[in-house]
PDB file of C-alpha atoms in Angstrom:
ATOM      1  CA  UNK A  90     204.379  79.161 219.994  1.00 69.00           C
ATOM      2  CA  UNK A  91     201.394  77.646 221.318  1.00 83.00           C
ATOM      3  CA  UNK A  92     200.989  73.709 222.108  1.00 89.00           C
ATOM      4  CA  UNK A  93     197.822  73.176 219.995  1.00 89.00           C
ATOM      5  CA  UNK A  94     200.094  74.759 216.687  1.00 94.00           C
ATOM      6  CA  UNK A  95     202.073  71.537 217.486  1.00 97.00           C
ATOM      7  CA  UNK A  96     201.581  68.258 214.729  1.00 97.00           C
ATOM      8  CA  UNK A  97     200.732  65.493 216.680  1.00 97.00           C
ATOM      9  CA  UNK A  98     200.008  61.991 215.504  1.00 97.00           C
ATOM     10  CA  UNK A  99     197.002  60.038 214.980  1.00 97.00           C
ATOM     11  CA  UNK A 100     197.775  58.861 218.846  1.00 97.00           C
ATOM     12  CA  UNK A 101     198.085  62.557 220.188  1.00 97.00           C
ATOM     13  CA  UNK A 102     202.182  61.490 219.977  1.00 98.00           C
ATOM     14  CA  UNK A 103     204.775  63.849 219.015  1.00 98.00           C
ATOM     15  CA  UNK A 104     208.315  62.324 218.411  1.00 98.00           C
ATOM     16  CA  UNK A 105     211.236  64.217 220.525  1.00 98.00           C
ATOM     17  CA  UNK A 106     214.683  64.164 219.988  1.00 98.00           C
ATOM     18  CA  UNK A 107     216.765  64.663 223.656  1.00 98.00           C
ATOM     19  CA  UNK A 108     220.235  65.884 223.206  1.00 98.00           C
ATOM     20  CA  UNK A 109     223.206  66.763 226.195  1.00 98.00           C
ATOM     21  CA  UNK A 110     223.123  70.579 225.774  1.00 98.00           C
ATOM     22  CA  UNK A 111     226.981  70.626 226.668  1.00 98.00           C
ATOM     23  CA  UNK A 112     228.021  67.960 224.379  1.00 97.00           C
ATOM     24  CA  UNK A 113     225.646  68.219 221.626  1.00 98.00           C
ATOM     25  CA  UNK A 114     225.541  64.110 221.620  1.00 98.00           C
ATOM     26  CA  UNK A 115     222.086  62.829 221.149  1.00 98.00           C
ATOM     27  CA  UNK A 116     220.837  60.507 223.898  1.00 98.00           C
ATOM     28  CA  UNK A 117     217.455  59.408 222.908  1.00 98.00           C
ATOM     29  CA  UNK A 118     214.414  59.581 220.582  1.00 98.00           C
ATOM     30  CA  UNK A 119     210.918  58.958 222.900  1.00 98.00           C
ATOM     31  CA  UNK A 120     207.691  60.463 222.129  1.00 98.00           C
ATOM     32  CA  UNK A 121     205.043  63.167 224.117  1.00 98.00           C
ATOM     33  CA  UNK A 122     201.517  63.815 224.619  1.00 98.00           C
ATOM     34  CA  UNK A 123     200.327  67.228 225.312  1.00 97.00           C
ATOM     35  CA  UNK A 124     200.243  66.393 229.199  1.00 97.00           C
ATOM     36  CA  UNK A 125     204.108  64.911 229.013  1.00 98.00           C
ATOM     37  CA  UNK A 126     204.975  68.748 227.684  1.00 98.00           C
ATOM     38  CA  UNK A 127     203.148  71.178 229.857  1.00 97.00           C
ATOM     39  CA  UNK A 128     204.639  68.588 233.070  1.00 98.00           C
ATOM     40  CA  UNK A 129     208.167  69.283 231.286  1.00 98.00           C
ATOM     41  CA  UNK A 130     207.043  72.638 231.031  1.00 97.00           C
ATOM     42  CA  UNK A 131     205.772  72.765 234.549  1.00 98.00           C
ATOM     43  CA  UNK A 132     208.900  70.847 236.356  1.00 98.00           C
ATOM     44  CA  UNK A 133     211.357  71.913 233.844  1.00 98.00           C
ATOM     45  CA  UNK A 134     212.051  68.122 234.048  1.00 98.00           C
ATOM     46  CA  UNK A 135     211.906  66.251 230.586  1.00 98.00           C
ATOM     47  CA  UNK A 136     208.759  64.090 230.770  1.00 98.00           C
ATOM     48  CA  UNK A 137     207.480  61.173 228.169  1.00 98.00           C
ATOM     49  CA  UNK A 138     204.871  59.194 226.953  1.00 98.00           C
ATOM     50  CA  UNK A 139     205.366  55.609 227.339  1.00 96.00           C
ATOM     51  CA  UNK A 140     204.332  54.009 224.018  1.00 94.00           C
ATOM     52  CA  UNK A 141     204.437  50.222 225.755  1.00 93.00           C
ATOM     53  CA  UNK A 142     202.933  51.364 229.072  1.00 93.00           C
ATOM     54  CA  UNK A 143     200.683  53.531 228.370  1.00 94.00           C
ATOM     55  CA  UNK A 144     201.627  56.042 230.789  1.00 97.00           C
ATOM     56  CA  UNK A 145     203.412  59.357 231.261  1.00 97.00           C
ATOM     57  CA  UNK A 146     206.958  59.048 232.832  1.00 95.00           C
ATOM     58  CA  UNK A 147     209.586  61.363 234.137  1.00 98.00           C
ATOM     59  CA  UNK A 148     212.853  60.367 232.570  1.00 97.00           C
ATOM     60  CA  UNK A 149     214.344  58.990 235.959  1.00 95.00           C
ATOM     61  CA  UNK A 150     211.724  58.728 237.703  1.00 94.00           C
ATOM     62  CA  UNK A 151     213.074  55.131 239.191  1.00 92.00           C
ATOM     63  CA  UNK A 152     216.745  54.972 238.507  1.00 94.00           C
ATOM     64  CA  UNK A 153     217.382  59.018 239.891  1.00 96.00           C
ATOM     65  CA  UNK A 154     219.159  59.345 235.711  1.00 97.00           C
ATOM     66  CA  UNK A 155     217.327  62.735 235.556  1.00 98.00           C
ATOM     67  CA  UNK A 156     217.336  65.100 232.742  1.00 98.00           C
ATOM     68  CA  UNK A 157     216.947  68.869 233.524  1.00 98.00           C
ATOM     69  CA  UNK A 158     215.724  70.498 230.423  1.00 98.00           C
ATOM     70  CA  UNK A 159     217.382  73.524 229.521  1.00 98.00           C
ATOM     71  CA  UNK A 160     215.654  74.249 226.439  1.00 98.00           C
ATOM     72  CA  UNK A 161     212.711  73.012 224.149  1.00 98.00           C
ATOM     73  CA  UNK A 162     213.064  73.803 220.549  1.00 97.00           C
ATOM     74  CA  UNK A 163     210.481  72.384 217.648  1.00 97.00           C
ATOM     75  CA  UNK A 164     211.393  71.674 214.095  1.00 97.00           C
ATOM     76  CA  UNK A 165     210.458  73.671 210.777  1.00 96.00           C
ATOM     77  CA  UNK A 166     207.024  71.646 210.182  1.00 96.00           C
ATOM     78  CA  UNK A 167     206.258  71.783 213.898  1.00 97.00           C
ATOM     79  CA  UNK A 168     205.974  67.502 214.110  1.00 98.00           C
ATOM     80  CA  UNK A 169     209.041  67.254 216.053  1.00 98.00           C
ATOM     81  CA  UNK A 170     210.629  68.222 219.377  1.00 98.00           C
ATOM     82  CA  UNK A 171     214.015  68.521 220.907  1.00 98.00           C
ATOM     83  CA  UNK A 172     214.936  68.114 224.024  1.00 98.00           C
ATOM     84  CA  UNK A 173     218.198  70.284 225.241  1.00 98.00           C
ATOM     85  CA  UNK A 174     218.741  68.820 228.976  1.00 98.00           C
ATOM     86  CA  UNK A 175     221.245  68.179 231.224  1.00 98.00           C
ATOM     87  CA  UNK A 176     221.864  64.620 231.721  1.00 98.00           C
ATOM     88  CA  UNK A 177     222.105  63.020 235.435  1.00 98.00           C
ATOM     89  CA  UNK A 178     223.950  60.134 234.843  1.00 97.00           C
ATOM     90  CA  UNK A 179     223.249  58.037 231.522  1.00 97.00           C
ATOM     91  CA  UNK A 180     220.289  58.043 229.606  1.00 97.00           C
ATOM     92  CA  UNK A 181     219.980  54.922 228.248  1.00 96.00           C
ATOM     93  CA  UNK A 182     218.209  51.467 230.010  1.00 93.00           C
ATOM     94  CA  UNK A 183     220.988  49.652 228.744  1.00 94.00           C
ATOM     95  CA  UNK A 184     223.780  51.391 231.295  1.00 95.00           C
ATOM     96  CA  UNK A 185     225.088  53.705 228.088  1.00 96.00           C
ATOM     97  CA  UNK A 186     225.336  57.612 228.407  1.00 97.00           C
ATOM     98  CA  UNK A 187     223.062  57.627 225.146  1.00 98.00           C
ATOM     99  CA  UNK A 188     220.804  55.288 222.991  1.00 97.00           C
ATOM    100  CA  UNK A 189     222.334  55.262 220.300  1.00 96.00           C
ATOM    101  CA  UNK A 190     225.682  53.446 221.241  1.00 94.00           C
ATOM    102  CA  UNK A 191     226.197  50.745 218.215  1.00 92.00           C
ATOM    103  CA  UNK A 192     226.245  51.242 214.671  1.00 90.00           C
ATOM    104  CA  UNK A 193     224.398  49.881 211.805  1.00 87.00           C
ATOM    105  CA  UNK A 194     227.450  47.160 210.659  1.00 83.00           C
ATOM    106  CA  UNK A 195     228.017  46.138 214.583  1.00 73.00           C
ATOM    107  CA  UNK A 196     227.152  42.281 215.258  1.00 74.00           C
ATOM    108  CA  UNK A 197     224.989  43.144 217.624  1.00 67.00           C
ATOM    109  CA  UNK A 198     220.839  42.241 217.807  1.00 68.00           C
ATOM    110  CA  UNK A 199     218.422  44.332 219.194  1.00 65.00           C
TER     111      UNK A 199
END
């Protein structure tokens, strides 16, 4: 597949799903330009697009919580991405392995 038969958005964004390629668990939903794939591509590290920044970023990049992609696959309408990477230590901001760590009925506030 080419790049340029991907979807993107109105913003040049394309959403992408990462996922631990040994555990199958998914760790996080970010999004990617064209420049954040060809450097994942490139580095065979996952790279992003930070929506709030402005800016590419390496996953890890500043707290060393790498992830080594291992394989990129797109969806059946070609508007979506997954990630398969190995995780260095936990994906999330927050301190969890993965994102999405609470459920819809928890007490918790985001």
């Amino acid at each position: 597949m080419e790049l340029e038969s991907l979807k993107f958005d109105e913003r040049g964004l394309i959403p992408v799903i990462t996922q631990d390629v040994n555990t199958k668990e998914v760790l996080m939903l970010a999004y990617a330009n064209k420049e954040a794939i060809m450097k994942t591509l490139e580095t065979g590290f996952a790279h992003y697009w930070s929506r709030s920044r402005k800016k590419l970023w390496k996953k890890g990049e500043t707290s060393g919580n790498v992830q080594k992609v291992v394989e990129i696959r797109y969806d059946c309408d070609c508007d979506a991405l997954l990630y398969l990477v190995e995780q260095k230590g936990n994906a999330c901001h927050t301190g969890n392995y993965s994102c999405f760590y609470r459920r819809l009925d928890d007490e918790v506030r985001c």
